[in-house]
Amino acid sequence: MRQSKQGSTSKPSSNGKSAVTVADMLQARASKRAAKAQERRAKSEKLKEEGNALYRVEDYTNAIECYQKAIDVHVHGSAATPVLLTNLAAAYIKLEMYGAAHFTATEALIGDPKSVKARFRRGVARQNMDMLDAAVTDFRTVLSLDPENQETKARLGFVEELSLVNEGIDTGYSDDEFPSPSEDPELEDSMSDSSDCEHGGNDIPCKFYNHDGCAKGPACRFSHAPDNKSERDALGKNVCSYFLMGLCKFGDNRCSYSHSREYLPEKGWWTTAEGLTSARKLYKHARVLPKEVVKVAEDYVAASFGRLGKDKAPQKKKSKNGRCQSHAFLYGGSDSEEEELNEYGFTNSDTQELLSQGVKPWDDDAYDVLAALRDGY
């Protein structure tokens, strides 16, 4: 029976016992989330301190591992996550892994657009990637937030001179400042600290779970967990981010995710015009990243956050000429590259459907995903 958040209508009971109201369900989930969140925060803080200790003795490789683990267990969207990402970016810079540092610092800025450290470190990464105009933008933004930052002043002067000599290098960004420090941080109350959120299955979202409920529970081979294409609501359903942005082409009946806003948090990026604009800009940004950043970003997300394949980075198959397939179809490549994608046995329509779900045609599970989408699970 459908009802409002404030109602107390009972759910039907099949065993004759007292029915459970939606309010009871919400309260039970809230209590469980709070306990789980506290446990994760403590574990994440311990890993962060271990990473900081390793960083201080210049063991940057193991520091990165600690920071990544801390991010993995931390409550998504909480204020500490940008700090962890900023620390991780610093360690990447020490190892001269500037593409990874650039991506990670940008992720930190999305969570905290006013972070001076994250923006400075992204500027350093951009400087070393010859993205000179973009680096100048970051350093100037840092000084607008912290006018007495001497290290940034020195960096800015050097990079401005270098940029004039070399005339900079086109970054491919429509807005080098993104995200602007005037934007609100990405506030997201965690709805992902129940046992359901840990049921990743085969990483393909369970349509039954996100709509009317999955009868198989932990035995389900599909994922009940949140991912980077959805927002968790108070009942544990994963709501389609593209639906919230007004971009989902599948509709409620075909989409693997919920299309209901009813139990989402009252505050979120989807509740304001500014938030929706930022989300759509993020979506657009993913399509114009420099190629070297795209590769690092995908590998990093896969390995560090476990959202694209747990602890396994995405595998790329090779074309007939022996080179790795690019993500040309998603990021705006040539017609010849689009034809190469079709060599995997998918029509253009199939390819678009897979890409809209975050699955590449060369992924090992691409055929299973497409079959699941077509069969409605």
CSV table of C-alpha atoms in Angstrom, one decimal:
chain,number,residue,atom,x,y,z
A,1,MET,CA,0.0,0.0,0.0
A,2,ARG,CA,1.5,3.4,-1.0
A,3,GLN,CA,1.4,6.3,1.4
A,4,SER,CA,3.2,9.5,2.4
A,5,LYS,CA,6.3,9.6,4.5
A,6,GLN,CA,4.4,10.9,7.5
A,7,GLY,CA,1.7,8.2,7.4
A,8,SER,CA,1.4,5.2,9.5
A,9,THR,CA,-0.5,2.8,7.2
A,10,SER,CA,0.6,-0.8,7.9
A,11,LYS,CA,2.1,-3.1,5.3
A,12,PRO,CA,0.0,-6.3,4.9
A,13,SER,CA,1.3,-9.2,6.9
A,14,SER,CA,1.2,-12.7,5.6
A,15,ASN,CA,1.7,-14.5,8.9
A,16,GLY,CA,-1.0,-12.8,11.0
A,17,LYS,CA,1.5,-10.9,13.2
A,18,SER,CA,1.3,-7.2,13.7
A,19,ALA,CA,2.0,-5.4,10.4
A,20,VAL,CA,5.0,-3.1,10.2
A,21,THR,CA,4.4,0.5,9.3
A,22,VAL,CA,6.5,2.5,6.9
A,23,ALA,CA,7.4,4.7,9.9
A,24,ASP,CA,8.7,1.7,11.7
A,25,MET,CA,10.7,0.6,8.7
A,26,LEU,CA,12.3,4.1,8.4
A,27,GLN,CA,13.1,4.2,12.1
A,28,ALA,CA,14.7,0.7,12.1
A,29,ARG,CA,16.8,1.6,9.0
A,30,ALA,CA,17.9,4.9,10.6
A,31,SER,CA,19.1,3.2,13.8
A,32,LYS,CA,21.0,0.6,11.8
A,33,ARG,CA,22.6,3.2,9.6
A,34,ALA,CA,23.7,5.3,12.6
A,35,ALA,CA,25.4,2.3,14.2
A,36,LYS,CA,27.1,1.2,11.0
A,37,ALA,CA,28.2,4.8,10.2
A,38,GLN,CA,29.9,5.1,13.5
A,39,GLU,CA,31.7,1.9,13.0
A,40,ARG,CA,32.9,2.9,9.6
A,41,ARG,CA,34.0,6.4,10.7
A,42,ALA,CA,36.2,4.8,13.4
A,43,LYS,CA,37.8,2.4,11.0
A,44,SER,CA,38.3,5.1,8.4
A,45,GLU,CA,39.9,7.4,10.9
A,46,LYS,CA,42.3,4.7,12.0
A,47,LEU,CA,43.3,4.1,8.3
A,48,LYS,CA,43.7,7.8,7.7
A,49,GLU,CA,46.1,8.2,10.6
A,50,GLU,CA,48.1,5.2,9.4
A,51,GLY,CA,48.3,6.8,6.0
A,52,ASN,CA,49.4,10.1,7.4
A,53,ALA,CA,52.2,8.4,9.4
A,54,LEU,CA,53.4,6.6,6.3
A,55,TYR,CA,53.3,9.9,4.3
A,56,ARG,CA,55.4,11.6,6.9
A,57,VAL,CA,58.2,9.0,6.5
A,58,GLU,CA,57.9,9.3,2.7
A,59,ASP,CA,56.3,5.8,2.2
A,60,TYR,CA,53.9,7.2,-0.4
A,61,THR,CA,52.9,3.9,-2.0
A,62,ASN,CA,51.6,2.4,1.3
A,63,ALA,CA,50.1,5.8,2.3
A,64,ILE,CA,48.0,5.7,-0.9
A,65,GLU,CA,46.8,2.2,0.0
A,66,CYS,CA,45.8,3.3,3.5
A,67,TYR,CA,44.0,6.4,2.1
A,68,GLN,CA,42.2,4.3,-0.5
A,69,LYS,CA,41.0,1.8,2.1
A,70,ALA,CA,39.9,4.7,4.3
A,71,ILE,CA,37.8,6.1,1.5
A,72,ASP,CA,36.3,2.6,0.8
A,73,VAL,CA,35.0,2.2,4.3
A,74,HIS,CA,34.0,5.8,5.0
A,75,VAL,CA,30.4,7.0,4.9
A,76,HIS,CA,29.9,8.4,1.4
A,77,GLY,CA,29.1,12.1,1.3
A,78,SER,CA,30.3,13.0,4.8
A,79,ALA,CA,32.6,15.9,5.4
A,80,ALA,CA,35.7,13.7,6.0
A,81,THR,CA,35.7,12.2,2.5
A,82,PRO,CA,37.1,15.4,0.8
A,83,VAL,CA,39.9,15.4,3.4
A,84,LEU,CA,40.8,11.8,2.6
A,85,LEU,CA,40.7,12.6,-1.2
A,86,THR,CA,42.9,15.6,-0.6
A,87,ASN,CA,45.5,13.5,1.3
A,88,LEU,CA,45.4,10.9,-1.5
A,89,ALA,CA,46.0,13.6,-4.1
A,90,ALA,CA,49.1,14.8,-2.2
A,91,ALA,CA,50.5,11.3,-2.1
A,92,TYR,CA,49.9,10.9,-5.9
A,93,ILE,CA,51.8,14.1,-6.5
A,94,LYS,CA,54.8,12.8,-4.5
A,95,LEU,CA,54.9,9.8,-6.8
A,96,GLU,CA,54.5,12.1,-9.9
A,97,MET,CA,51.2,10.4,-10.7
A,98,TYR,CA,49.7,13.7,-11.8
A,99,GLY,CA,46.7,12.3,-13.7
A,100,ALA,CA,45.5,10.4,-10.7
A,101,ALA,CA,46.2,13.5,-8.5
A,102,HIS,CA,44.2,15.7,-10.8
A,103,PHE,CA,41.2,13.4,-10.8
A,104,THR,CA,41.3,12.8,-7.0
A,105,ALA,CA,41.6,16.5,-6.2
A,106,THR,CA,38.7,17.3,-8.5
A,107,GLU,CA,36.6,14.7,-6.6
A,108,ALA,CA,37.6,16.4,-3.3
A,109,LEU,CA,36.5,19.8,-4.7
A,110,ILE,CA,33.1,18.4,-5.7
A,111,GLY,CA,32.7,17.5,-2.0
A,112,ASP,CA,34.2,20.8,-0.7
A,113,PRO,CA,34.5,23.5,-3.4
A,114,LYS,CA,36.2,25.9,-0.9
A,115,SER,CA,39.1,23.5,-0.1
A,116,VAL,CA,42.3,25.4,-0.5
A,117,LYS,CA,44.5,22.3,-0.2
A,118,ALA,CA,42.5,20.3,-2.8
A,119,ARG,CA,42.5,23.2,-5.3
A,120,PHE,CA,46.2,23.9,-4.8
A,121,ARG,CA,47.1,20.3,-5.3
A,122,ARG,CA,45.0,20.1,-8.5
A,123,GLY,CA,46.9,23.2,-9.7
A,124,VAL,CA,50.2,21.4,-9.1
A,125,ALA,CA,48.9,18.4,-11.0
A,126,ARG,CA,47.8,20.5,-13.9
A,127,GLN,CA,51.1,22.4,-13.9
A,128,ASN,CA,53.0,19.1,-14.3
A,129,MET,CA,50.5,17.9,-16.9
A,130,ASP,CA,51.2,21.1,-19.0
A,131,MET,CA,47.7,22.2,-18.4
A,132,LEU,CA,49.1,25.6,-17.7
A,133,ASP,CA,46.1,27.9,-18.2
A,134,ALA,CA,44.0,25.6,-16.0
A,135,ALA,CA,46.8,25.6,-13.4
A,136,VAL,CA,46.8,29.4,-13.4
A,137,THR,CA,43.0,29.3,-12.8
A,138,ASP,CA,43.4,27.0,-9.8
A,139,PHE,CA,46.2,29.1,-8.2
A,140,ARG,CA,44.3,32.3,-8.7
A,141,THR,CA,41.2,30.8,-7.1
A,142,VAL,CA,43.3,29.6,-4.1
A,143,LEU,CA,44.6,33.2,-3.6
A,144,SER,CA,41.0,34.5,-3.8
A,145,LEU,CA,40.3,32.2,-0.8
A,146,ASP,CA,43.6,32.6,0.9
A,147,PRO,CA,45.3,35.9,-0.2
A,148,GLU,CA,48.4,35.3,2.0
A,149,ASN,CA,49.3,31.9,0.7
A,150,GLN,CA,53.0,32.4,-0.2
A,151,GLU,CA,53.6,29.0,-1.8
A,152,THR,CA,50.6,29.6,-4.2
A,153,LYS,CA,51.9,33.1,-5.0
A,154,ALA,CA,55.3,31.7,-6.0
A,155,ARG,CA,53.7,28.9,-8.1
A,156,LEU,CA,51.3,31.3,-9.8
A,157,GLY,CA,54.1,33.7,-10.8
A,158,PHE,CA,56.2,30.8,-12.3
A,159,VAL,CA,53.3,29.2,-14.1
A,160,GLU,CA,52.0,32.5,-15.6
A,161,GLU,CA,55.5,33.1,-17.1
A,162,LEU,CA,55.7,29.6,-18.4
A,163,SER,CA,52.2,29.9,-19.8
A,164,LEU,CA,53.1,33.1,-21.7
A,165,VAL,CA,56.2,31.4,-23.2
A,166,ASN,CA,54.4,28.2,-24.2
A,167,GLU,CA,51.0,29.8,-24.9
A,168,GLY,CA,49.5,27.2,-22.6
A,169,ILE,CA,47.9,23.9,-23.7
A,170,ASP,CA,44.2,23.6,-24.3
A,171,THR,CA,42.7,21.7,-21.4
A,172,GLY,CA,39.5,20.7,-23.1
A,173,TYR,CA,37.4,22.1,-20.2
A,174,SER,CA,34.6,24.5,-20.7
A,175,ASP,CA,35.3,25.9,-17.2
A,176,ASP,CA,38.8,25.4,-15.7
A,177,GLU,CA,37.5,26.6,-12.3
A,178,PHE,CA,34.9,23.8,-11.9
A,179,PRO,CA,33.7,23.3,-9.3
A,180,SER,CA,33.4,26.9,-8.4
A,181,PRO,CA,34.2,27.8,-4.8
A,182,SER,CA,30.9,29.6,-4.7
A,183,GLU,CA,29.0,26.3,-5.2
A,184,ASP,CA,27.5,24.5,-2.3
A,185,PRO,CA,29.4,21.3,-1.2
A,186,GLU,CA,27.9,18.0,-2.2
A,187,LEU,CA,25.8,17.3,0.8
A,188,GLU,CA,24.5,13.8,0.9
A,189,ASP,CA,23.1,12.1,4.0
A,190,SER,CA,24.2,8.5,3.9
A,191,MET,CA,21.4,6.1,3.2
A,192,SER,CA,23.8,3.2,2.6
A,193,ASP,CA,24.7,1.7,5.9
A,194,SER,CA,22.5,-1.3,6.0
A,195,SER,CA,23.3,-4.9,5.1
A,196,ASP,CA,21.6,-4.3,1.7
A,197,CYS,CA,24.3,-1.7,0.8
A,198,GLU,CA,27.0,-4.4,1.1
A,199,HIS,CA,25.2,-6.8,-1.3
A,200,GLY,CA,27.1,-6.1,-4.5
A,201,GLY,CA,26.2,-9.3,-6.2
A,202,ASN,CA,27.5,-9.2,-9.8
A,203,ASP,CA,27.5,-5.4,-9.8
A,204,ILE,CA,24.4,-5.3,-12.1
A,205,PRO,CA,21.6,-3.4,-10.3
A,206,CYS,CA,18.6,-5.5,-9.3
A,207,LYS,CA,15.5,-4.1,-10.9
A,208,PHE,CA,13.2,-6.0,-8.5
A,209,TYR,CA,15.0,-4.7,-5.4
A,210,ASN,CA,14.8,-1.0,-6.6
A,211,HIS,CA,11.2,-1.2,-7.5
A,212,ASP,CA,8.8,-3.6,-5.6
A,213,GLY,CA,11.4,-5.5,-3.6
A,214,CYS,CA,13.5,-8.6,-4.2
A,215,ALA,CA,12.3,-11.8,-2.7
A,216,LYS,CA,15.7,-13.5,-3.0
A,217,GLY,CA,17.5,-11.2,-0.5
A,218,PRO,CA,21.2,-12.0,0.0
A,219,ALA,CA,20.8,-14.9,-2.4
A,220,CYS,CA,20.1,-12.6,-5.3
A,221,ARG,CA,22.9,-12.6,-7.9
A,222,PHE,CA,22.3,-8.9,-8.8
A,223,SER,CA,23.4,-5.9,-6.8
A,224,HIS,CA,21.3,-4.2,-4.0
A,225,ALA,CA,24.1,-1.8,-3.2
A,226,PRO,CA,24.3,1.9,-4.1
A,227,ASP,CA,26.5,2.9,-6.9
A,228,ASN,CA,27.6,6.1,-8.8
A,229,LYS,CA,24.5,6.2,-11.0
A,230,SER,CA,22.0,6.3,-8.2
A,231,GLU,CA,21.0,8.0,-4.9
A,232,ARG,CA,20.0,5.9,-1.9
A,233,ASP,CA,16.6,6.7,-0.3
A,234,ALA,CA,15.3,6.1,3.2
A,235,LEU,CA,13.9,2.7,2.3
A,236,GLY,CA,17.1,1.5,0.8
A,237,LYS,CA,16.0,1.8,-2.8
A,238,ASN,CA,18.5,3.2,-5.3
A,239,VAL,CA,17.0,6.1,-7.2
A,240,CYS,CA,18.2,6.8,-10.7
A,241,SER,CA,20.5,9.8,-10.9
A,242,TYR,CA,19.7,10.3,-14.6
A,243,PHE,CA,16.0,10.4,-13.7
A,244,LEU,CA,16.7,13.1,-11.0
A,245,MET,CA,18.6,15.1,-13.7
A,246,GLY,CA,15.7,14.6,-16.2
A,247,LEU,CA,18.0,12.6,-18.5
A,248,CYS,CA,16.9,8.9,-18.1
A,249,LYS,CA,15.7,7.6,-21.4
A,250,PHE,CA,14.4,4.3,-20.1
A,251,GLY,CA,11.4,5.4,-18.0
A,252,ASP,CA,10.2,3.8,-14.8
A,253,ASN,CA,9.2,0.5,-16.3
A,254,ARG,CA,12.5,-0.2,-18.1
A,255,CYS,CA,15.1,1.5,-15.8
A,256,SER,CA,16.9,-0.7,-13.3
A,257,TYR,CA,16.6,2.0,-10.6
A,258,SER,CA,13.7,3.5,-8.8
A,259,HIS,CA,12.1,6.6,-10.3
A,260,SER,CA,10.5,7.7,-7.0
A,261,ARG,CA,11.6,10.8,-5.1
A,262,GLU,CA,9.2,10.1,-2.2
A,263,TYR,CA,11.8,8.8,0.3
A,264,LEU,CA,14.9,10.7,-0.7
A,265,PRO,CA,16.4,13.0,1.8
A,266,GLU,CA,14.8,16.5,2.0
A,267,LYS,CA,18.1,18.1,1.2
A,268,GLY,CA,20.2,17.0,-1.8
A,269,TRP,CA,21.6,18.2,-5.1
A,270,TRP,CA,18.3,17.2,-6.8
A,271,THR,CA,16.2,19.6,-4.7
A,272,THR,CA,17.6,22.8,-6.0
A,273,ALA,CA,18.1,24.4,-9.5
A,274,GLU,CA,21.7,25.1,-8.6
A,275,GLY,CA,22.3,21.4,-7.6
A,276,LEU,CA,20.7,20.1,-10.8
A,277,THR,CA,22.8,22.5,-12.8
A,278,SER,CA,26.0,21.3,-11.1
A,279,ALA,CA,25.0,17.6,-11.6
A,280,ARG,CA,24.4,18.1,-15.3
A,281,LYS,CA,27.7,20.0,-15.6
A,282,LEU,CA,29.4,17.0,-13.9
A,283,TYR,CA,27.7,14.7,-16.4
A,284,LYS,CA,28.9,16.9,-19.2
A,285,HIS,CA,32.4,17.2,-17.8
A,286,ALA,CA,32.8,13.4,-17.9
A,287,ARG,CA,32.5,13.6,-21.7
A,288,VAL,CA,35.3,16.3,-22.2
A,289,LEU,CA,38.1,15.1,-19.8
A,290,PRO,CA,41.5,15.0,-21.4
A,291,LYS,CA,42.3,11.4,-22.6
A,292,GLU,CA,45.1,10.8,-20.1
A,293,VAL,CA,42.8,11.9,-17.2
A,294,VAL,CA,39.9,9.7,-18.5
A,295,LYS,CA,42.2,6.6,-18.4
A,296,VAL,CA,43.5,7.4,-14.9
A,297,ALA,CA,40.0,8.3,-13.7
A,298,GLU,CA,38.4,5.0,-14.8
A,299,ASP,CA,41.2,2.9,-13.5
A,300,TYR,CA,41.2,4.8,-10.2
A,301,VAL,CA,37.5,4.6,-9.6
A,302,ALA,CA,37.5,0.9,-10.4
A,303,ALA,CA,40.4,0.1,-8.2
A,304,SER,CA,39.8,2.5,-5.3
A,305,PHE,CA,36.0,2.8,-4.9
A,306,GLY,CA,35.1,-0.7,-6.2
A,307,ARG,CA,32.0,0.6,-8.0
A,308,LEU,CA,32.9,-0.5,-11.5
A,309,GLY,CA,34.2,-4.0,-10.7
A,310,LYS,CA,35.2,-4.4,-7.0
A,311,ASP,CA,39.0,-4.7,-6.8
A,312,LYS,CA,39.4,-5.3,-10.6
A,313,ALA,CA,40.3,-2.5,-13.0
A,314,PRO,CA,38.3,-2.5,-16.2
A,315,GLN,CA,39.9,-4.6,-18.9
A,316,LYS,CA,40.2,-3.2,-22.4
A,317,LYS,CA,40.1,-5.4,-25.5
A,318,LYS,CA,42.2,-4.7,-28.5
A,319,SER,CA,41.1,-3.8,-32.0
A,320,LYS,CA,42.5,-5.4,-35.1
A,321,ASN,CA,45.4,-2.9,-35.2
A,322,GLY,CA,46.5,-4.0,-31.8
A,323,ARG,CA,45.8,-0.8,-29.9
A,324,CYS,CA,43.4,-0.6,-26.9
A,325,GLN,CA,39.9,0.5,-27.7
A,326,SER,CA,39.3,4.1,-26.7
A,327,HIS,CA,36.1,5.4,-25.2
A,328,ALA,CA,35.4,7.3,-28.3
A,329,PHE,CA,31.7,6.7,-28.4
A,330,LEU,CA,31.2,8.1,-24.9
A,331,TYR,CA,33.7,10.9,-25.1
A,332,GLY,CA,33.1,12.0,-28.7
A,333,GLY,CA,35.5,10.1,-30.9
A,334,SER,CA,35.6,9.5,-34.7
A,335,ASP,CA,33.2,7.5,-36.8
A,336,SER,CA,35.9,4.8,-37.4
A,337,GLU,CA,36.2,4.3,-33.7
A,338,GLU,CA,32.5,4.0,-33.4
A,339,GLU,CA,32.6,1.2,-36.0
A,340,GLU,CA,35.2,-0.6,-34.0
A,341,LEU,CA,32.9,-0.7,-31.0
A,342,ASN,CA,30.4,-2.5,-33.2
A,343,GLU,CA,32.9,-5.3,-33.8
A,344,TYR,CA,31.9,-6.6,-30.3
A,345,GLY,CA,28.6,-7.7,-31.7
A,346,PHE,CA,26.4,-4.8,-30.5
A,347,THR,CA,24.2,-2.6,-32.6
A,348,ASN,CA,24.6,1.2,-32.1
A,349,SER,CA,21.4,1.1,-30.0
A,350,ASP,CA,22.8,-1.7,-27.8
A,351,THR,CA,26.0,0.3,-27.4
A,352,GLN,CA,24.1,3.4,-26.3
A,353,GLU,CA,22.0,1.4,-23.9
A,354,LEU,CA,25.1,-0.2,-22.3
A,355,LEU,CA,27.0,3.1,-22.0
A,356,SER,CA,24.0,4.8,-20.4
A,357,GLN,CA,24.3,2.2,-17.7
A,358,GLY,CA,28.0,2.8,-17.3
A,359,VAL,CA,29.0,-0.5,-19.0
A,360,LYS,CA,31.5,-0.6,-21.9
A,361,PRO,CA,30.9,-3.0,-24.9
A,362,TRP,CA,34.3,-4.6,-24.2
A,363,ASP,CA,33.6,-5.3,-20.5
A,364,ASP,CA,33.5,-9.0,-19.7
A,365,ASP,CA,29.9,-8.8,-18.4
A,366,ALA,CA,28.5,-6.6,-21.2
A,367,TYR,CA,26.4,-9.3,-22.7
A,368,ASP,CA,24.9,-10.3,-19.3
A,369,VAL,CA,24.1,-6.7,-18.6
A,370,LEU,CA,22.3,-6.2,-21.9
A,371,ALA,CA,20.4,-9.5,-21.4
A,372,ALA,CA,19.3,-8.4,-17.9
A,373,LEU,CA,18.2,-5.0,-19.3
A,374,ARG,CA,16.2,-6.6,-22.0
A,375,ASP,CA,14.6,-9.4,-19.9
A,376,GLY,CA,13.8,-7.1,-17.0
A,377,TYR,CA,15.7,-9.5,-14.8
